[in-house]
XYZ file of C-alpha atoms in Angstrom:
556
model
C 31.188 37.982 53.857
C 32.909 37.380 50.720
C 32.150 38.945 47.058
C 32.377 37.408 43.606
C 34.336 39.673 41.918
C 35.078 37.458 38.810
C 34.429 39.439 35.520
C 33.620 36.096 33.613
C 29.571 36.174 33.351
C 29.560 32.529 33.534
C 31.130 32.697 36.630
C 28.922 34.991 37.888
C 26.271 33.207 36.685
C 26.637 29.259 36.865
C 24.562 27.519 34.464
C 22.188 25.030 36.627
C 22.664 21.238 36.516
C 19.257 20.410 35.832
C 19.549 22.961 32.863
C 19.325 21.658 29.184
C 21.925 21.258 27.165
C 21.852 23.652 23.902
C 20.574 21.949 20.966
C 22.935 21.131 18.322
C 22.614 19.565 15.034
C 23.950 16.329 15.878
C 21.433 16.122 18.587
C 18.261 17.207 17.162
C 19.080 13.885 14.568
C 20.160 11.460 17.152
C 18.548 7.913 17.722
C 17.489 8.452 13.526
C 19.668 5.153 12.473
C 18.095 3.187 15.042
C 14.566 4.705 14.474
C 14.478 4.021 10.903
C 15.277 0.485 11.378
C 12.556 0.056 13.682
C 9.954 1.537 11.126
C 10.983 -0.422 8.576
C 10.803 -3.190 10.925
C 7.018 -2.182 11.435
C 6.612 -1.833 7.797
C 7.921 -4.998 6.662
C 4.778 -5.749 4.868
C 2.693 -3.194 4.258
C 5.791 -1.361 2.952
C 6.602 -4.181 0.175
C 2.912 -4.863 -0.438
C 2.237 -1.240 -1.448
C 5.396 -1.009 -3.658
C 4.224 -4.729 -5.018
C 0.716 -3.748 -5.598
C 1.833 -0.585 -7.450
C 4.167 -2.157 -9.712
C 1.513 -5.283 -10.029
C -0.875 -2.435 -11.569
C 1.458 -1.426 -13.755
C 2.782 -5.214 -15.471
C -1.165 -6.218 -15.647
C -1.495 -3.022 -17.675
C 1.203 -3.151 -19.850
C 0.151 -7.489 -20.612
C -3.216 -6.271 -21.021
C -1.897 -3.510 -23.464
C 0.513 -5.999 -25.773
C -2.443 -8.177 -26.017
C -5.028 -5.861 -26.820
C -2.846 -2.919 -28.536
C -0.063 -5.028 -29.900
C -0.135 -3.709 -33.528
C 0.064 -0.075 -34.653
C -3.349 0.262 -36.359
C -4.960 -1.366 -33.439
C -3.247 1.866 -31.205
C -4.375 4.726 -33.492
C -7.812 3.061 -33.475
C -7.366 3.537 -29.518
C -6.316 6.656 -30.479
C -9.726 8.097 -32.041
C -11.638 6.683 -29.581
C -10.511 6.696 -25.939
C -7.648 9.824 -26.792
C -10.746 12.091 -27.512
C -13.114 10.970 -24.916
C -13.259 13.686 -22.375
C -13.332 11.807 -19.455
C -10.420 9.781 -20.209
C -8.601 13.383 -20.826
C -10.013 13.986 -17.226
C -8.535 10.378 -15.866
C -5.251 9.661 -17.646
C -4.507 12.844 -19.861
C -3.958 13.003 -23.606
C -2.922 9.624 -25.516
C 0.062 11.473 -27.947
C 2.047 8.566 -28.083
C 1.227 5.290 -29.506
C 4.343 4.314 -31.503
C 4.712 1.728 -28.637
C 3.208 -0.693 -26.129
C 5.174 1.009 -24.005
C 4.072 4.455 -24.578
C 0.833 2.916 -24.748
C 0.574 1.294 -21.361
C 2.218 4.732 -19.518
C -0.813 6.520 -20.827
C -3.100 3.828 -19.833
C -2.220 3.455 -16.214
C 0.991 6.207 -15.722
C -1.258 9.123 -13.652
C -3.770 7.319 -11.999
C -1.074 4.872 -10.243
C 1.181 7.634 -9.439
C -1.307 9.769 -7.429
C -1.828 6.458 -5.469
C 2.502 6.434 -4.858
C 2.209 10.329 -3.623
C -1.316 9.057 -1.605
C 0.598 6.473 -0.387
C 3.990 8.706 0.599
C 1.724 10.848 3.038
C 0.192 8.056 4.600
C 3.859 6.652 5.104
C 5.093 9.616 6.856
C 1.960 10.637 8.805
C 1.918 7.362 9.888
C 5.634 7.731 11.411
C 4.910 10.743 13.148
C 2.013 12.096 13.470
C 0.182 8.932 14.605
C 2.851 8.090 17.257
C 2.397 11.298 18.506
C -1.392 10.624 19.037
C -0.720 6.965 20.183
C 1.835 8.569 23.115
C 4.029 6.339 21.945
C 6.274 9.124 20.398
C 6.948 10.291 24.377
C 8.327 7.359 25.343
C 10.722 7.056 22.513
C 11.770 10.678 23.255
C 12.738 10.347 26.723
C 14.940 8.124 25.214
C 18.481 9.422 23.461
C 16.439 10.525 20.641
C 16.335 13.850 19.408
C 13.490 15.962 18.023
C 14.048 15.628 14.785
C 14.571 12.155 14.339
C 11.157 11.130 14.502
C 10.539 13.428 11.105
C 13.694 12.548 9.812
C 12.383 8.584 10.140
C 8.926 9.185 8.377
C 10.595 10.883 5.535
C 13.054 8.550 5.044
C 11.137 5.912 4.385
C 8.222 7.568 2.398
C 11.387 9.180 0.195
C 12.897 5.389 0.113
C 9.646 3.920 -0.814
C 8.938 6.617 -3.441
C 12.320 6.002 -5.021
C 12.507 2.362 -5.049
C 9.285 2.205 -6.632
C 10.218 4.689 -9.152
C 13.508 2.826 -9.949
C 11.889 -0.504 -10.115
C 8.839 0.834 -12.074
C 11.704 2.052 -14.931
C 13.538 -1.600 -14.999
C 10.642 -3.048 -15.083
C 9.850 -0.998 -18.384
C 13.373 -1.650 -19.493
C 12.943 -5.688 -19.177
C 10.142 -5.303 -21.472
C 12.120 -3.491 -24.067
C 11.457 -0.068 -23.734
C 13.571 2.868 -24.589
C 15.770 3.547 -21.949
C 15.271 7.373 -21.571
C 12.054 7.108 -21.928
C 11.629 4.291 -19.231
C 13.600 6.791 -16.351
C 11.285 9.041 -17.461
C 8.191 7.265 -16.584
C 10.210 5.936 -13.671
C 10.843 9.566 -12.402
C 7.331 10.598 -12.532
C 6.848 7.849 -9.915
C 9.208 8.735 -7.728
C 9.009 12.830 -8.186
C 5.330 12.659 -6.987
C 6.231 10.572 -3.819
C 8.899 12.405 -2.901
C 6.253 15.651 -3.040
C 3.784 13.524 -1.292
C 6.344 13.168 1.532
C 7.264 16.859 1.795
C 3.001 17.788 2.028
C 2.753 14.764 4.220
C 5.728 15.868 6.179
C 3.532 19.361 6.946
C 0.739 17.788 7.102
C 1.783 16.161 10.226
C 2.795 19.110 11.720
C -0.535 21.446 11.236
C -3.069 18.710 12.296
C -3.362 17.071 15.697
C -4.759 13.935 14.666
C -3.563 11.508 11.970
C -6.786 10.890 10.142
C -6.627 14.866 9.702
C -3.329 14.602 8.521
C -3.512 12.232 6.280
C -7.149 13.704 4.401
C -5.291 17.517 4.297
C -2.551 15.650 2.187
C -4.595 13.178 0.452
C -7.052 15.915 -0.594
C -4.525 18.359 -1.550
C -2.871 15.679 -4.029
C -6.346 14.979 -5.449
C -7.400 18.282 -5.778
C -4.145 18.930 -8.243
C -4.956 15.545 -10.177
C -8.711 17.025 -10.611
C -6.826 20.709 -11.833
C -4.883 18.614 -14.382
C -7.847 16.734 -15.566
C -9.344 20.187 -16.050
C -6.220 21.599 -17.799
C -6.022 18.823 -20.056
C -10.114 18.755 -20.836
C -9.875 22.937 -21.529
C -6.588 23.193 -23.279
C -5.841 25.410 -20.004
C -1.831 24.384 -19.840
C -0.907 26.447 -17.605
C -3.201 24.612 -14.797
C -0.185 22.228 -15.315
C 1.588 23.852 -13.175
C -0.119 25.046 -10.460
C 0.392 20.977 -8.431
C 2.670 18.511 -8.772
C 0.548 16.013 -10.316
C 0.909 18.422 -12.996
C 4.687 19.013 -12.576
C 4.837 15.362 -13.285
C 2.821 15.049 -16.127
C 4.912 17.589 -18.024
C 7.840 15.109 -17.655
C 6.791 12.896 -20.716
C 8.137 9.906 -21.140
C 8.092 8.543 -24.299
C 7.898 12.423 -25.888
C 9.869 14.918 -24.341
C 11.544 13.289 -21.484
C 12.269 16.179 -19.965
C 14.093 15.968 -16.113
C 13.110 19.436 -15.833
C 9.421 19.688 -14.592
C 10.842 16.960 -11.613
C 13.036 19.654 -10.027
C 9.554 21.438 -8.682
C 8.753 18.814 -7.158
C 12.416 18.345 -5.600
C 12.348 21.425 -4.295
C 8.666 21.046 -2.757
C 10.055 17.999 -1.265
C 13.132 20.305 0.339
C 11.176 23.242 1.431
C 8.105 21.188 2.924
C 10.434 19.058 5.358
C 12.437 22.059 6.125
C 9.262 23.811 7.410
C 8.422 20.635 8.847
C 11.416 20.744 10.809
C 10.602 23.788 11.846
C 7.272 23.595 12.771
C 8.313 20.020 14.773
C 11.234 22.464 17.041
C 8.480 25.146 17.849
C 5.604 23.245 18.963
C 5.105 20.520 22.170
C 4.882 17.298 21.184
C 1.574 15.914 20.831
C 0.115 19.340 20.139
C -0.443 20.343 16.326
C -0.534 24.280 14.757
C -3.848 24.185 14.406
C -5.224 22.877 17.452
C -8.907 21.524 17.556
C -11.543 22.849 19.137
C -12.644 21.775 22.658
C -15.336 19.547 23.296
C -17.432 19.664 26.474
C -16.171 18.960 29.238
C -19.254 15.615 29.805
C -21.161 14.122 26.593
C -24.725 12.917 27.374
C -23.894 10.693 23.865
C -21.122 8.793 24.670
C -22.180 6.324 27.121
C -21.781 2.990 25.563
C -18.895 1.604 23.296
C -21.006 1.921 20.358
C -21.136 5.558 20.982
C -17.169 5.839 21.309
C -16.460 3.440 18.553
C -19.447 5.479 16.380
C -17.409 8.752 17.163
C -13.564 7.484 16.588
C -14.729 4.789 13.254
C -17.483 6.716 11.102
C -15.543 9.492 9.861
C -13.388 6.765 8.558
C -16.222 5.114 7.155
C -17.125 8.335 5.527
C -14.071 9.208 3.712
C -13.872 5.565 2.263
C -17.450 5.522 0.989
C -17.493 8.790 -0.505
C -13.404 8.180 -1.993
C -15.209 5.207 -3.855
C -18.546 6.453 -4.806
C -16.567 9.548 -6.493
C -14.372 7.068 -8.573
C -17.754 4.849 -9.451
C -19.861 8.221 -10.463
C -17.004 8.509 -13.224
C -17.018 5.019 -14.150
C -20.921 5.175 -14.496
C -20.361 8.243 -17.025
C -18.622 5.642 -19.179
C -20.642 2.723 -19.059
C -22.399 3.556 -22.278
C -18.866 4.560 -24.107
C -17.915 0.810 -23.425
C -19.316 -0.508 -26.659
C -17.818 2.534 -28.561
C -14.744 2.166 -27.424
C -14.640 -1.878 -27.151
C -16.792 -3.036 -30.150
C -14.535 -3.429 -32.670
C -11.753 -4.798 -30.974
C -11.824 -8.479 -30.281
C -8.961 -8.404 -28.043
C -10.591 -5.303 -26.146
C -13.641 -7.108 -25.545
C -11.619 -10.412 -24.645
C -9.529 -8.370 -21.723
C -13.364 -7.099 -20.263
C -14.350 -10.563 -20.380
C -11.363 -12.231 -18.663
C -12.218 -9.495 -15.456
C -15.900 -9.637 -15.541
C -17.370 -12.397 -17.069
C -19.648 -12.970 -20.577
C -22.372 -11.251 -22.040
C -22.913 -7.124 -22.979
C -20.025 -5.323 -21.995
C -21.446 -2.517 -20.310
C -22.497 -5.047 -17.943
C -19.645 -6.967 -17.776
C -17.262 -3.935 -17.209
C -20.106 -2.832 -14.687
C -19.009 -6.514 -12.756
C -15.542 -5.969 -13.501
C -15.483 -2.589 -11.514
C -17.443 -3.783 -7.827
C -15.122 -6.577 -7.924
C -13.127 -4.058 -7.281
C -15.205 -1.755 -5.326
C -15.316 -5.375 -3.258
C -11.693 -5.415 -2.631
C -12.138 -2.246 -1.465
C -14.575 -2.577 0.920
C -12.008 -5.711 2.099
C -9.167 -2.798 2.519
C -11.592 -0.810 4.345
C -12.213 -3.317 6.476
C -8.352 -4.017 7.322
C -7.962 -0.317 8.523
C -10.736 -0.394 10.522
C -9.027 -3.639 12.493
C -5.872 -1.687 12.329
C -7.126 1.416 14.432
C -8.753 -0.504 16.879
C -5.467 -2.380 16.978
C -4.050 1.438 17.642
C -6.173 2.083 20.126
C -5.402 -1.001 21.973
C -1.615 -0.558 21.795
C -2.036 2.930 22.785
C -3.795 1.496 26.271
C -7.323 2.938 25.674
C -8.754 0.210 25.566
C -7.890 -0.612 28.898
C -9.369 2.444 30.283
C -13.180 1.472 28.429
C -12.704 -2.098 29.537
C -12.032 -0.888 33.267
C -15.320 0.944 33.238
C -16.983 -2.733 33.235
C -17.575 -2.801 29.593
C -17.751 -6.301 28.794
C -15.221 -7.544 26.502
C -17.883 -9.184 24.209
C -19.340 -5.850 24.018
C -16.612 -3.496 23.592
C -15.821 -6.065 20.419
C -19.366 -6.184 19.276
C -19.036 -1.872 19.143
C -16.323 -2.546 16.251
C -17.867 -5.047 14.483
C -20.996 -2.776 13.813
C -19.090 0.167 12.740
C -17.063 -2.856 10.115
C -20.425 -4.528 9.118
C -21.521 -0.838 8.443
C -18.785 0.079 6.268
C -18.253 -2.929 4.056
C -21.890 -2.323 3.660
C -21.759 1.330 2.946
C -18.741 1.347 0.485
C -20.088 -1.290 -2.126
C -23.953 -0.007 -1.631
C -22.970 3.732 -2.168
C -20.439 2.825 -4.900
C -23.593 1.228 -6.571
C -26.018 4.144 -6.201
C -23.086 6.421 -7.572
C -22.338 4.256 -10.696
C -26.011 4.092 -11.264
C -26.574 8.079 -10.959
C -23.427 8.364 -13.754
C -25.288 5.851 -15.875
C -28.762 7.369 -15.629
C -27.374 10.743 -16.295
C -25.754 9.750 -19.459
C -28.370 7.157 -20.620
C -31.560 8.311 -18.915
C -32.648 4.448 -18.300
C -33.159 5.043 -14.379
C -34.608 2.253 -12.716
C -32.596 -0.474 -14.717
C -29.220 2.199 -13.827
C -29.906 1.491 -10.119
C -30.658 -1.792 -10.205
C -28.040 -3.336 -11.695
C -25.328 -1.334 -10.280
C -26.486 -1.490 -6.820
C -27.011 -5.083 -6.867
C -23.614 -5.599 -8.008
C -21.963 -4.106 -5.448
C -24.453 -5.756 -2.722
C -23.578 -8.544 -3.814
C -20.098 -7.955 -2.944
C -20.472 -7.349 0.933
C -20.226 -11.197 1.999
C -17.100 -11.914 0.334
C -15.256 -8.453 1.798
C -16.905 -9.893 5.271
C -14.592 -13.216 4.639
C -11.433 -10.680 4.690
C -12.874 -8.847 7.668
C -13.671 -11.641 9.951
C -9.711 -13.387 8.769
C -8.362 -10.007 10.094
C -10.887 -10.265 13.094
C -9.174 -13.462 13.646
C -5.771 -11.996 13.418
C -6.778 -9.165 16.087
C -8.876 -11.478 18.091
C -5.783 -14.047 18.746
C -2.337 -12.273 17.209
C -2.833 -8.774 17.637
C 0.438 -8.198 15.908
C -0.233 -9.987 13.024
C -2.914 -7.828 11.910
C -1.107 -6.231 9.023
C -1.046 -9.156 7.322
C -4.733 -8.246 6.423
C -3.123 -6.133 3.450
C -1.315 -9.681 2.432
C -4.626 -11.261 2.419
C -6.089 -8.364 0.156
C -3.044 -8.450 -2.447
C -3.727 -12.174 -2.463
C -7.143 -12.258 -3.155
C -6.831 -9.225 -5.632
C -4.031 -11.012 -7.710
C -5.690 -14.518 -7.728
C -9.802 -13.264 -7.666
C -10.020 -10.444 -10.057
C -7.215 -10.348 -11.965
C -6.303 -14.491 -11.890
C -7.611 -15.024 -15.076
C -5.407 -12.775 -16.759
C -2.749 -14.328 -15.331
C -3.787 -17.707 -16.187
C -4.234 -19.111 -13.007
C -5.763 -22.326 -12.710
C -9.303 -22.624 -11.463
C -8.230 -24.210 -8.156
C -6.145 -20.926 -7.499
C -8.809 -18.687 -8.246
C -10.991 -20.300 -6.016
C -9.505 -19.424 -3.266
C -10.352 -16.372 -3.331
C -14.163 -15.086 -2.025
C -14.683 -12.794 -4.448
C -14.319 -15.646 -7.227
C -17.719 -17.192 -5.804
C -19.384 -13.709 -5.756
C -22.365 -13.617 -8.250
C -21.855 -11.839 -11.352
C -24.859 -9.295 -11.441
C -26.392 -8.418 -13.514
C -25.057 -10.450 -15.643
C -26.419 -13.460 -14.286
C -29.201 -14.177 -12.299
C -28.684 -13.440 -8.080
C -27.861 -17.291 -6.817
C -28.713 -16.968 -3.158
C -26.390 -20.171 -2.281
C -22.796 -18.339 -2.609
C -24.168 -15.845 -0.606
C -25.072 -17.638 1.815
C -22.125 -19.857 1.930
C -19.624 -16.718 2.215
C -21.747 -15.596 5.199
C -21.798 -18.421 7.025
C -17.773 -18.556 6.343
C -17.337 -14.503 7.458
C -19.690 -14.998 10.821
C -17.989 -18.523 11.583
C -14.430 -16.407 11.744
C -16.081 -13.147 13.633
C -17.123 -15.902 16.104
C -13.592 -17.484 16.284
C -12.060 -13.865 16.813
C -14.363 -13.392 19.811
C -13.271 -16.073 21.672
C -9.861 -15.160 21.175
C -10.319 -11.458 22.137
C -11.908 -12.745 25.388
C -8.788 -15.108 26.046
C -5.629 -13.056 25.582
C -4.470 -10.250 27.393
C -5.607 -6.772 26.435
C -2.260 -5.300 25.165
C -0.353 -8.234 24.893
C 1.027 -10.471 21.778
């Protein structure tokens, strides 16, 4: 018998083949390159798109500004009206500089737009991680070379990319128009300082929930909850609320006063310390589990026994957050309604801009129409996730599993469809009862507040339909080309509601659904367009079923 009578412990004790390596820093990071450039592969349009639509915001604002607020008399008249209304205090901050259209035109659109960039940043990183965690697709990319922290590393990079090249594009886009140049990277930085938080919170966000629709409200509602703190800060003189979020942090940057680079290093440093817990939180855990795991269902449901059940219990909560995320915005809106004449009357150009978006006649009424044809596109963007996650769940093979149960394919479509008819319903309907409860507050004329506002967003459901049944289409025959839904929205955005500011021609404009809406209550209901645009949305819903029945489940 022979003894081991080495002194070296790893003699003594062999490490095991099957062992794992130790983890190094190079490792954790490895397949990142590779990843990235498949994400922004993924992205290639709803990346550009988002950046497009954010910066298309912006330029509409500013033209809308020079036309309206050209002259200096014209801006201090702006000044004693909209600068002390509280609720624009609440919305957009205080107006303190109006030398400029410049100035002007950051006030006008600068905070609301860049909450949407930091919205935007956590959906772009939850979607990179936490979502292809859920999807499983995250587990076969790791048994790949890929480490464990190149998955994070992905999502953040291109959140941080997209919240920096918007930033830097928003600032030359300010300097083209002749801006000061300090003052234009200042403006630019707020952009990009809020994404870049939005990534780090986005970053954790994925981490602490299990599902990406948690994810993404915990970081979406913490970002909103620090705009409403600002709002309040700015309405009570209570400064230092300020700095107690980064929408805040941002807002004390200034551009076109102080300027100041300072407040932006908070939200640097949130940005640093979020993804290092994030990376931290990603090394502890198993992948696909979360650090706050959900609670158990039971182990059978006497509820889910039909794919309107399951589609009922994955869409609504969906449908939810969208309806309530627009009737909040439209109970504001409503509030102002009867400020519109104040703050409009007496300037021609004012009242021209209203017009151009909604149409002729009082403007209370035509700001009303102005505002569901946007509550319309909307419901249209509402509709495109929906498509999307069943899209998700078809990629991540559950639909396979319902349509082996001998769920019809018909049906298991029709389950979707309901849950889309429902919410392009809901939004507009619930937008219109909240408008009209902000309007009857402030006016006390109920029954007329109702009326009109719900009927113009009613009236709005066929033409979001159109969109949904061209991205039923999409899903129905080109599964992968379903992301061109957000294409479709931009389109009919740029060339519906906001074509005759541009200029468009008629022809252009009327290419767009929402141009053939009617304009209640400003005119009477015309039950023809209507009736046209549904015949157009259920003609494509038909064409996407009998593509869904042809193609393979899971395939191109």
């Amino acid at each position: 018998m022979t003894a081991l009578t080495s002194a070296d412990p790893a003699a003594a004790s062999p490490r095991r083949a099957d062992a794992a390596p130790p983890l190094s820093l190079r490792g954790a990071f490895a397949g990142t390159a590779a990843l990235t450039r498949l994400a922004l592969r993924r992205d290639r349009v709803v990346l550009p798109v988002s950046v497009v639509v954010v910066l298309l915001m912006v330029a509409v604002t500013y033209s809308s500004v020079a036309t309206v607020y050209g002259t200096q008399a014209e801006r201090d008249e702006l000044t004693a009206s909209m600068g002390t209304n509280s609720a624009f205090l609440a919305l957009l901050g205080p107006l303190e500089h109006t030398g400029s259209v410049a100035s002007t035109a950051a006030w006008r659109v600068g905070l609301f737009m860049i909450l949407v960039l930091g919205v935007l940043a956590v959906l772009t990183v939850v979607r990179h991680t936490r979502k292809e965690e859920e999807t499983g697709r995250l587990e076969l990319v790791r048994a790949a070379r890929v480490g464990s922290l190149a998955p994070l590393t992905t999502g953040v990079l291109v959140a941080a990319g997209m919240s920096v090249v918007t930033g830097a594009l928003m600032a030359a886009m300010y300097v083209a128009q002749g801006a000061d140049g300090a003052s234009s990277v200042a403006f630019g930085l707020q952009f990009a300082a809020l994404g870049l938080a939005g990534t780090g919170i986005g970053a954790v966000c994925a981490q602490v929930a299990t599902s990406s629709r948690t994810a993404n409200t915990i970081g979406v509602l913490l970002l909103v909850a620090g705009y409403a703190l600002r709002g309040v800060a700015d309405i009570d003189s209570a400064d230092w609320l300020h700095w107690v979020s980064p929408v805040g942090w941002v807002q004390e940057i200034d551009p076109f006063g102080a300027n100041a680079w300072g407040p932006a290093l908070p939200c640097l440093a949130l940005f640093v310390v979020c993804v290092a817990v994030a990376a931290r939180l990603s090394l502890g855990r198993d992948l696909g589990a979360g650090l706050v795991q959900p609670r158990p269902g039971p182990a059978g449901s006497a509820s889910l026994t039909s794919p309107l059940a399951l589609a009922t219990r994955l869409q609504l909560p969906g449908v939810v957050s969208w309806t309530l995320g627009v009737g909040a915005y439209c109970l504001l809106v409503g509030f102002l309604l009867d400020s519109v004449d104040d703050i409009a009357g007496s300037s021609p150009q004012m009242q021209q801009i209203i017009a151009q978006l909604g149409g002729a006649g009082a403007l209370a009424q035509v700001f009303q129409v102005a505002i569901m044809g946007f509550v319309g596109i909307a419901a249209a963007a509402f509709a495109v996730t929906l498509v999307s996650r069943v899209h998700a769940e078809e990629t991540s093979g559950r639909t396979e599993l319902v349509l082996a149960t001998g769920t019809s394919r018909t049906r298991y479509l029709t389950a979707s469809v309901v849950l889309l008819v429902v919410g392009v319903v809901a939004v507009p309907l619930w937008a219109g009862l909240m408008m009209g409860l902000g309007h009857a507050l402030v006016s006390g004329g109920w029954g007329s507040a109702f009326g009109d506002a719900v009927g113009a967003g009613l009236v709005q459901v066929p033409a979001a339909m159109v969109v949904a049944g061209l991205v039923l289409v999409l899903y129905g025959w080109w599964p992968r080309l379903v992301a061109l839904g957000w294409g479709a929205v931009t389109v009919f955005l740029v060339v519906g509601q906001l074509g005759e500011l541009f200029g468009l021609p008629q022809w252009v404009r009327d290419l767009s659904p929402f141009t053939h809406v009617p304009q209640v209550p400003l005119d009477p209901f015309s039950l023809g367009p209507v009736l046209a645009l549904t015949g157009i949305a259920a003609a494509l819903v038909a064409v996407s079923y009998a593509g869904f029945r042809r193609r393979d489940v899971g395939g191109a």
